[in-house]
Amino acid sequence: MQKLVFFVPVLIVCAIVLCAGCVSSPGAQGNTSSTQVTVTTTNMIALSPLSFTLADLPANYTQVSGRQKSISELGQDAQNLGWEEGYVAMYSLPGNGTSGPTLITQTITVYPTVNIPKIVTIANSIDRQGTELIYTDLPMPNTGPETYTFSATPKVNTVPTGNNALGPFSSPTSTSVPPQGYIETIFGKGNILEVIRMSGPDAQYSTLKSLAETAYNKFE
């Protein structure tokens, strides 16, 4: 009888040990969840490597600027469509003394993939709203079906009044369109919207086409 009394506490102790092992298993799953959050964070896209290097550009261009965009620079449309992050870079080719510089502006923006087709269409519409310009479609580069390319030529005896040089969805305080007009391509790939604009005396479609295709092939 005494042996039985001694055996029962032993069984209770064993049961407690087994239960403790069961409790530790969810703890391990909790650590797995934390790891997944970390992975999601590290999957944020680094946008600056997607911008042009000087090797991507025609000879004699220099980079004027390159910076992340903040949400405070954006219009409400961009925020409503799920803007996540953005980067803008500008490159310049000096003029020859009788004309101003040629500028290339590259804007790279991340949106939810599902919204990209809609955003490309909206961006194209927004960048053709200046009433002082004449818009003409240009052949599409090899940048996928979600692409618009066009030229914007000033009407005779008009002064530009406000379309901006930083691509679509920028705030109203952005720089005005250069007087000589511009050529531009807009395309989407995955969760990226990209706008490349050239303005100035050396703005040529062949250069824009080459740059757009280079940019398109920089990311999967």
PDB file of C-alpha atoms in Angstrom:
ATOM      1  CA  MET A   1       0.000   0.000   0.000  1.00  0.00           C
ATOM      2  CA  GLN A   2       2.821   2.416   0.823  1.00  0.00           C
ATOM      3  CA  LYS A   3       4.420   1.647  -2.539  1.00  0.00           C
ATOM      4  CA  LEU A   4       1.184   2.660  -4.313  1.00  0.00           C
ATOM      5  CA  VAL A   5       1.064   5.945  -2.400  1.00  0.00           C
ATOM      6  CA  PHE A   6       4.660   6.656  -3.446  1.00  0.00           C
ATOM      7  CA  PHE A   7       3.946   5.768  -7.106  1.00  0.00           C
ATOM      8  CA  VAL A   8       1.036   8.219  -7.497  1.00  0.00           C
ATOM      9  CA  PRO A   9       3.168  11.395  -6.828  1.00  0.00           C
ATOM     10  CA  VAL A  10       5.700  10.109  -9.347  1.00  0.00           C
ATOM     11  CA  LEU A  11       2.976   9.921 -12.013  1.00  0.00           C
ATOM     12  CA  ILE A  12       1.862  13.455 -11.163  1.00  0.00           C
ATOM     13  CA  VAL A  13       5.393  14.792 -11.547  1.00  0.00           C
ATOM     14  CA  CYS A  14       5.761  13.080 -14.915  1.00  0.00           C
ATOM     15  CA  ALA A  15       2.477  14.576 -16.102  1.00  0.00           C
ATOM     16  CA  ILE A  16       3.650  18.066 -15.127  1.00  0.00           C
ATOM     17  CA  VAL A  17       6.892  17.609 -17.042  1.00  0.00           C
ATOM     18  CA  LEU A  18       5.008  16.495 -20.153  1.00  0.00           C
ATOM     19  CA  CYS A  19       2.655  19.484 -19.934  1.00  0.00           C
ATOM     20  CA  ALA A  20       5.621  21.804 -19.653  1.00  0.00           C
ATOM     21  CA  GLY A  21       6.928  20.385 -22.899  1.00  0.00           C
ATOM     22  CA  CYS A  22       3.594  21.079 -24.568  1.00  0.00           C
ATOM     23  CA  VAL A  23       3.635  24.728 -23.477  1.00  0.00           C
ATOM     24  CA  SER A  24       7.125  25.264 -24.941  1.00  0.00           C
ATOM     25  CA  SER A  25       5.980  24.326 -28.446  1.00  0.00           C
ATOM     26  CA  PRO A  26       3.737  27.390 -29.012  1.00  0.00           C
ATOM     27  CA  GLY A  27       6.628  29.487 -27.722  1.00  0.00           C
ATOM     28  CA  ALA A  28       8.744  28.230 -30.622  1.00  0.00           C
ATOM     29  CA  GLN A  29       5.939  29.120 -33.054  1.00  0.00           C
ATOM     30  CA  GLY A  30       5.905  32.626 -31.634  1.00  0.00           C
ATOM     31  CA  ASN A  31       9.582  32.965 -32.517  1.00  0.00           C
ATOM     32  CA  THR A  32       8.785  31.812 -36.061  1.00  0.00           C
ATOM     33  CA  SER A  33       6.169  34.555 -36.335  1.00  0.00           C
ATOM     34  CA  SER A  34       8.746  37.181 -35.321  1.00  0.00           C
ATOM     35  CA  THR A  35      11.108  35.886 -37.991  1.00  0.00           C
ATOM     36  CA  GLN A  36       8.401  36.276 -40.635  1.00  0.00           C
ATOM     37  CA  VAL A  37       7.875  39.905 -39.669  1.00  0.00           C
ATOM     38  CA  THR A  38      11.612  40.504 -40.026  1.00  0.00           C
ATOM     39  CA  VAL A  39      11.624  38.918 -43.470  1.00  0.00           C
ATOM     40  CA  THR A  40       8.773  41.165 -44.553  1.00  0.00           C
ATOM     41  CA  THR A  41      10.727  44.204 -43.425  1.00  0.00           C
ATOM     42  CA  THR A  42      13.881  43.172 -45.277  1.00  0.00           C
ATOM     43  CA  ASN A  43      11.836  42.715 -48.451  1.00  0.00           C
ATOM     44  CA  MET A  44      11.352  46.479 -48.750  1.00  0.00           C
ATOM     45  CA  ILE A  45      12.612  47.560 -52.150  1.00  0.00           C
ATOM     46  CA  ALA A  46      15.804  49.611 -52.321  1.00  0.00           C
ATOM     47  CA  LEU A  47      14.893  52.065 -55.055  1.00  0.00           C
ATOM     48  CA  SER A  48      18.159  53.931 -55.589  1.00  0.00           C
ATOM     49  CA  PRO A  49      19.860  50.914 -57.279  1.00  0.00           C
ATOM     50  CA  LEU A  50      17.035  50.988 -59.845  1.00  0.00           C
ATOM     51  CA  SER A  51      17.949  54.513 -60.933  1.00  0.00           C
ATOM     52  CA  PHE A  52      20.308  55.240 -63.799  1.00  0.00           C
ATOM     53  CA  THR A  53      24.042  55.118 -63.376  1.00  0.00           C
ATOM     54  CA  LEU A  54      26.222  57.372 -65.511  1.00  0.00           C
ATOM     55  CA  ALA A  55      27.102  54.291 -67.569  1.00  0.00           C
ATOM     56  CA  ASP A  56      23.405  54.017 -68.541  1.00  0.00           C
ATOM     57  CA  LEU A  57      23.324  57.579 -69.902  1.00  0.00           C
ATOM     58  CA  PRO A  58      24.716  59.173 -73.066  1.00  0.00           C
ATOM     59  CA  ALA A  59      28.151  60.772 -72.765  1.00  0.00           C
ATOM     60  CA  ASN A  60      28.692  63.946 -70.724  1.00  0.00           C
ATOM     61  CA  TYR A  61      25.621  63.666 -68.502  1.00  0.00           C
ATOM     62  CA  THR A  62      26.096  64.267 -64.792  1.00  0.00           C
ATOM     63  CA  GLN A  63      23.787  63.396 -61.912  1.00  0.00           C
ATOM     64  CA  VAL A  64      22.293  66.516 -60.361  1.00  0.00           C
ATOM     65  CA  SER A  65      20.325  64.870 -57.569  1.00  0.00           C
ATOM     66  CA  GLY A  66      18.948  61.605 -56.248  1.00  0.00           C
ATOM     67  CA  ARG A  67      16.756  61.259 -53.189  1.00  0.00           C
ATOM     68  CA  GLN A  68      13.916  59.398 -51.536  1.00  0.00           C
ATOM     69  CA  LYS A  69      10.528  61.065 -51.752  1.00  0.00           C
ATOM     70  CA  SER A  70       8.423  61.580 -48.647  1.00  0.00           C
ATOM     71  CA  ILE A  71       4.678  61.279 -48.438  1.00  0.00           C
ATOM     72  CA  SER A  72       4.424  64.997 -47.614  1.00  0.00           C
ATOM     73  CA  GLU A  73       5.411  65.752 -51.245  1.00  0.00           C
ATOM     74  CA  LEU A  74       2.496  63.809 -52.688  1.00  0.00           C
ATOM     75  CA  GLY A  75      -0.959  64.768 -53.752  1.00  0.00           C
ATOM     76  CA  GLN A  76      -3.988  63.058 -52.242  1.00  0.00           C
ATOM     77  CA  ASP A  77      -4.496  60.897 -55.351  1.00  0.00           C
ATOM     78  CA  ALA A  78      -1.154  59.166 -54.819  1.00  0.00           C
ATOM     79  CA  GLN A  79      -1.871  58.529 -51.162  1.00  0.00           C
ATOM     80  CA  ASN A  80      -5.340  57.154 -51.901  1.00  0.00           C
ATOM     81  CA  LEU A  81      -3.917  54.710 -54.461  1.00  0.00           C
ATOM     82  CA  GLY A  82      -1.575  53.138 -51.933  1.00  0.00           C
ATOM     83  CA  TRP A  83       1.741  54.938 -52.414  1.00  0.00           C
ATOM     84  CA  GLU A  84       4.413  53.069 -50.441  1.00  0.00           C
ATOM     85  CA  GLU A  85       7.754  54.689 -51.288  1.00  0.00           C
ATOM     86  CA  GLY A  86       9.420  56.692 -54.032  1.00  0.00           C
ATOM     87  CA  TYR A  87      12.738  57.884 -55.416  1.00  0.00           C
ATOM     88  CA  VAL A  88      13.524  60.673 -57.867  1.00  0.00           C
ATOM     89  CA  ALA A  89      16.795  61.354 -59.685  1.00  0.00           C
ATOM     90  CA  MET A  90      17.784  64.112 -62.107  1.00  0.00           C
ATOM     91  CA  TYR A  91      20.577  64.146 -64.682  1.00  0.00           C
ATOM     92  CA  SER A  92      21.866  67.049 -66.772  1.00  0.00           C
ATOM     93  CA  LEU A  93      23.724  67.614 -70.026  1.00  0.00           C
ATOM     94  CA  PRO A  94      25.177  71.153 -70.171  1.00  0.00           C
ATOM     95  CA  GLY A  95      24.078  73.439 -72.994  1.00  0.00           C
ATOM     96  CA  ASN A  96      26.422  74.672 -75.705  1.00  0.00           C
ATOM     97  CA  GLY A  97      26.253  78.346 -74.783  1.00  0.00           C
ATOM     98  CA  THR A  98      23.312  79.216 -77.020  1.00  0.00           C
ATOM     99  CA  SER A  99      20.826  76.828 -75.416  1.00  0.00           C
ATOM    100  CA  GLY A 100      20.051  75.573 -71.946  1.00  0.00           C
ATOM    101  CA  PRO A 101      20.812  72.137 -70.509  1.00  0.00           C
ATOM    102  CA  THR A 102      19.051  68.909 -71.361  1.00  0.00           C
ATOM    103  CA  LEU A 103      17.483  67.296 -68.306  1.00  0.00           C
ATOM    104  CA  ILE A 104      16.467  63.709 -67.596  1.00  0.00           C
ATOM    105  CA  THR A 105      14.166  63.146 -64.643  1.00  0.00           C
ATOM    106  CA  GLN A 106      13.518  59.593 -63.432  1.00  0.00           C
ATOM    107  CA  THR A 107      10.789  58.922 -60.877  1.00  0.00           C
ATOM    108  CA  ILE A 108      10.439  55.424 -59.391  1.00  0.00           C
ATOM    109  CA  THR A 109       7.447  54.692 -57.181  1.00  0.00           C
ATOM    110  CA  VAL A 110       6.079  51.637 -55.383  1.00  0.00           C
ATOM    111  CA  TYR A 111       2.338  50.920 -55.286  1.00  0.00           C
ATOM    112  CA  PRO A 112       0.337  47.739 -54.669  1.00  0.00           C
ATOM    113  CA  THR A 113       0.771  45.543 -57.751  1.00  0.00           C
ATOM    114  CA  VAL A 114      -2.974  45.279 -58.263  1.00  0.00           C
ATOM    115  CA  ASN A 115      -3.213  49.073 -58.677  1.00  0.00           C
ATOM    116  CA  ILE A 116      -0.398  49.528 -61.190  1.00  0.00           C
ATOM    117  CA  PRO A 117      -2.501  49.307 -64.424  1.00  0.00           C
ATOM    118  CA  LYS A 118      -4.903  51.929 -63.079  1.00  0.00           C
ATOM    119  CA  ILE A 119      -2.086  54.164 -61.846  1.00  0.00           C
ATOM    120  CA  VAL A 120      -0.229  54.061 -65.178  1.00  0.00           C
ATOM    121  CA  THR A 121      -3.399  55.211 -66.936  1.00  0.00           C
ATOM    122  CA  ILE A 122      -4.037  57.966 -64.394  1.00  0.00           C
ATOM    123  CA  ALA A 123      -0.424  59.144 -64.573  1.00  0.00           C
ATOM    124  CA  ASN A 124      -0.665  59.388 -68.350  1.00  0.00           C
ATOM    125  CA  SER A 125      -3.843  61.439 -68.060  1.00  0.00           C
ATOM    126  CA  ILE A 126      -2.421  63.780 -65.416  1.00  0.00           C
ATOM    127  CA  ASP A 127       0.748  64.453 -67.389  1.00  0.00           C
ATOM    128  CA  ARG A 128      -1.299  65.526 -70.435  1.00  0.00           C
ATOM    129  CA  GLN A 129      -3.454  68.126 -68.706  1.00  0.00           C
ATOM    130  CA  GLY A 130      -1.489  71.284 -69.488  1.00  0.00           C
ATOM    131  CA  THR A 131      -3.589  73.318 -71.888  1.00  0.00           C
ATOM    132  CA  GLU A 132      -0.549  75.218 -73.194  1.00  0.00           C
ATOM    133  CA  LEU A 133       0.969  72.056 -74.671  1.00  0.00           C
ATOM    134  CA  ILE A 134       0.229  69.862 -77.673  1.00  0.00           C
ATOM    135  CA  TYR A 135       0.539  66.119 -76.900  1.00  0.00           C
ATOM    136  CA  THR A 136       1.539  63.568 -79.509  1.00  0.00           C
ATOM    137  CA  ASP A 137       1.804  59.822 -78.962  1.00  0.00           C
ATOM    138  CA  LEU A 138       5.192  58.256 -79.680  1.00  0.00           C
ATOM    139  CA  PRO A 139       6.013  54.590 -80.379  1.00  0.00           C
ATOM    140  CA  MET A 140       6.156  52.456 -77.245  1.00  0.00           C
ATOM    141  CA  PRO A 141       9.548  51.220 -76.033  1.00  0.00           C
ATOM    142  CA  ASN A 142       9.891  47.539 -75.139  1.00  0.00           C
ATOM    143  CA  THR A 143       8.616  48.136 -71.618  1.00  0.00           C
ATOM    144  CA  GLY A 144       5.551  45.911 -71.504  1.00  0.00           C
ATOM    145  CA  PRO A 145       1.887  46.581 -72.235  1.00  0.00           C
ATOM    146  CA  GLU A 146       1.419  49.077 -69.373  1.00  0.00           C
ATOM    147  CA  THR A 147       3.271  51.856 -71.210  1.00  0.00           C
ATOM    148  CA  TYR A 148       2.536  55.349 -72.534  1.00  0.00           C
ATOM    149  CA  THR A 149       5.051  57.487 -74.410  1.00  0.00           C
ATOM    150  CA  PHE A 150       4.415  60.959 -75.788  1.00  0.00           C
ATOM    151  CA  SER A 151       5.848  64.367 -76.596  1.00  0.00           C
ATOM    152  CA  ALA A 152       4.561  67.647 -75.169  1.00  0.00           C
ATOM    153  CA  THR A 153       5.211  70.629 -77.420  1.00  0.00           C
ATOM    154  CA  PRO A 154       4.336  74.205 -76.386  1.00  0.00           C
ATOM    155  CA  LYS A 155       1.737  75.993 -78.443  1.00  0.00           C
ATOM    156  CA  VAL A 156       2.866  79.159 -80.200  1.00  0.00           C
ATOM    157  CA  ASN A 157       3.125  82.237 -77.938  1.00  0.00           C
ATOM    158  CA  THR A 158       2.247  80.426 -74.715  1.00  0.00           C
ATOM    159  CA  VAL A 159       3.903  80.418 -71.322  1.00  0.00           C
ATOM    160  CA  PRO A 160       3.938  77.185 -69.273  1.00  0.00           C
ATOM    161  CA  THR A 161       1.755  77.363 -66.180  1.00  0.00           C
ATOM    162  CA  GLY A 162       2.291  74.449 -63.917  1.00  0.00           C
ATOM    163  CA  ASN A 163       2.602  70.852 -65.081  1.00  0.00           C
ATOM    164  CA  ASN A 164       5.508  69.503 -63.041  1.00  0.00           C
ATOM    165  CA  ALA A 165       8.848  67.965 -63.960  1.00  0.00           C
ATOM    166  CA  LEU A 166       8.875  65.280 -61.256  1.00  0.00           C
ATOM    167  CA  GLY A 167       6.357  62.934 -62.821  1.00  0.00           C
ATOM    168  CA  PRO A 168       2.771  62.174 -61.831  1.00  0.00           C
ATOM    169  CA  PHE A 169       1.157  62.555 -58.408  1.00  0.00           C
ATOM    170  CA  SER A 170       3.562  65.227 -57.174  1.00  0.00           C
ATOM    171  CA  SER A 171       2.434  68.117 -55.024  1.00  0.00           C
ATOM    172  CA  PRO A 172       1.279  71.381 -56.656  1.00  0.00           C
ATOM    173  CA  THR A 173       4.524  73.104 -55.579  1.00  0.00           C
ATOM    174  CA  SER A 174       6.713  71.052 -57.955  1.00  0.00           C
ATOM    175  CA  THR A 175       8.831  72.664 -60.672  1.00  0.00           C
ATOM    176  CA  SER A 176       7.015  73.889 -63.812  1.00  0.00           C
ATOM    177  CA  VAL A 177       7.438  72.369 -67.238  1.00  0.00           C
ATOM    178  CA  PRO A 178      10.451  73.787 -69.135  1.00  0.00           C
ATOM    179  CA  PRO A 179       9.398  76.186 -71.959  1.00  0.00           C
ATOM    180  CA  GLN A 180      10.738  73.890 -74.689  1.00  0.00           C
ATOM    181  CA  GLY A 181       8.381  71.064 -73.718  1.00  0.00           C
ATOM    182  CA  TYR A 182       9.431  67.481 -73.103  1.00  0.00           C
ATOM    183  CA  ILE A 183       9.156  63.847 -74.086  1.00  0.00           C
ATOM    184  CA  GLU A 184       8.090  61.247 -71.558  1.00  0.00           C
ATOM    185  CA  THR A 185       7.475  57.562 -71.068  1.00  0.00           C
ATOM    186  CA  ILE A 186       5.411  56.019 -68.269  1.00  0.00           C
ATOM    187  CA  PHE A 187       5.403  52.294 -67.561  1.00  0.00           C
ATOM    188  CA  GLY A 188       4.544  49.814 -64.856  1.00  0.00           C
ATOM    189  CA  LYS A 189       6.151  46.507 -63.961  1.00  0.00           C
ATOM    190  CA  GLY A 190       5.205  44.448 -60.916  1.00  0.00           C
ATOM    191  CA  ASN A 191       4.637  46.948 -58.128  1.00  0.00           C
ATOM    192  CA  ILE A 192       6.743  49.698 -59.732  1.00  0.00           C
ATOM    193  CA  LEU A 193       5.554  52.805 -61.573  1.00  0.00           C
ATOM    194  CA  GLU A 194       8.329  54.551 -63.462  1.00  0.00           C
ATOM    195  CA  VAL A 195       8.273  57.894 -65.254  1.00  0.00           C
ATOM    196  CA  ILE A 196      11.199  59.081 -67.376  1.00  0.00           C
ATOM    197  CA  ARG A 197      11.091  62.594 -68.805  1.00  0.00           C
ATOM    198  CA  MET A 198      13.561  64.407 -71.064  1.00  0.00           C
ATOM    199  CA  SER A 199      13.505  68.130 -71.725  1.00  0.00           C
ATOM    200  CA  GLY A 200      15.896  70.480 -73.469  1.00  0.00           C
ATOM    201  CA  PRO A 201      17.592  70.808 -76.861  1.00  0.00           C
ATOM    202  CA  ASP A 202      19.022  67.260 -76.900  1.00  0.00           C
ATOM    203  CA  ALA A 203      15.831  65.501 -75.847  1.00  0.00           C
ATOM    204  CA  GLN A 204      15.445  62.746 -78.445  1.00  0.00           C
ATOM    205  CA  TYR A 205      13.049  59.838 -78.702  1.00  0.00           C
ATOM    206  CA  SER A 206      15.825  57.347 -79.465  1.00  0.00           C
ATOM    207  CA  THR A 207      17.566  58.259 -76.203  1.00  0.00           C
ATOM    208  CA  LEU A 208      14.329  58.107 -74.210  1.00  0.00           C
ATOM    209  CA  LYS A 209      13.510  54.694 -75.699  1.00  0.00           C
ATOM    210  CA  SER A 210      16.923  53.305 -74.801  1.00  0.00           C
ATOM    211  CA  LEU A 211      16.745  54.671 -71.269  1.00  0.00           C
ATOM    212  CA  ALA A 212      13.237  53.308 -70.712  1.00  0.00           C
ATOM    213  CA  GLU A 213      14.279  49.825 -71.805  1.00  0.00           C
ATOM    214  CA  THR A 214      17.373  49.988 -69.582  1.00  0.00           C
ATOM    215  CA  ALA A 215      15.232  51.012 -66.623  1.00  0.00           C
ATOM    216  CA  TYR A 216      12.651  48.295 -67.342  1.00  0.00           C
ATOM    217  CA  ASN A 217      15.316  45.598 -67.309  1.00  0.00           C
ATOM    218  CA  LYS A 218      16.803  46.693 -63.991  1.00  0.00           C
ATOM    219  CA  PHE A 219      14.138  44.934 -61.940  1.00  0.00           C
ATOM    220  CA  GLU A 220      12.107  41.745 -62.085  1.00  0.00           C
TER     221      GLU A 220
END
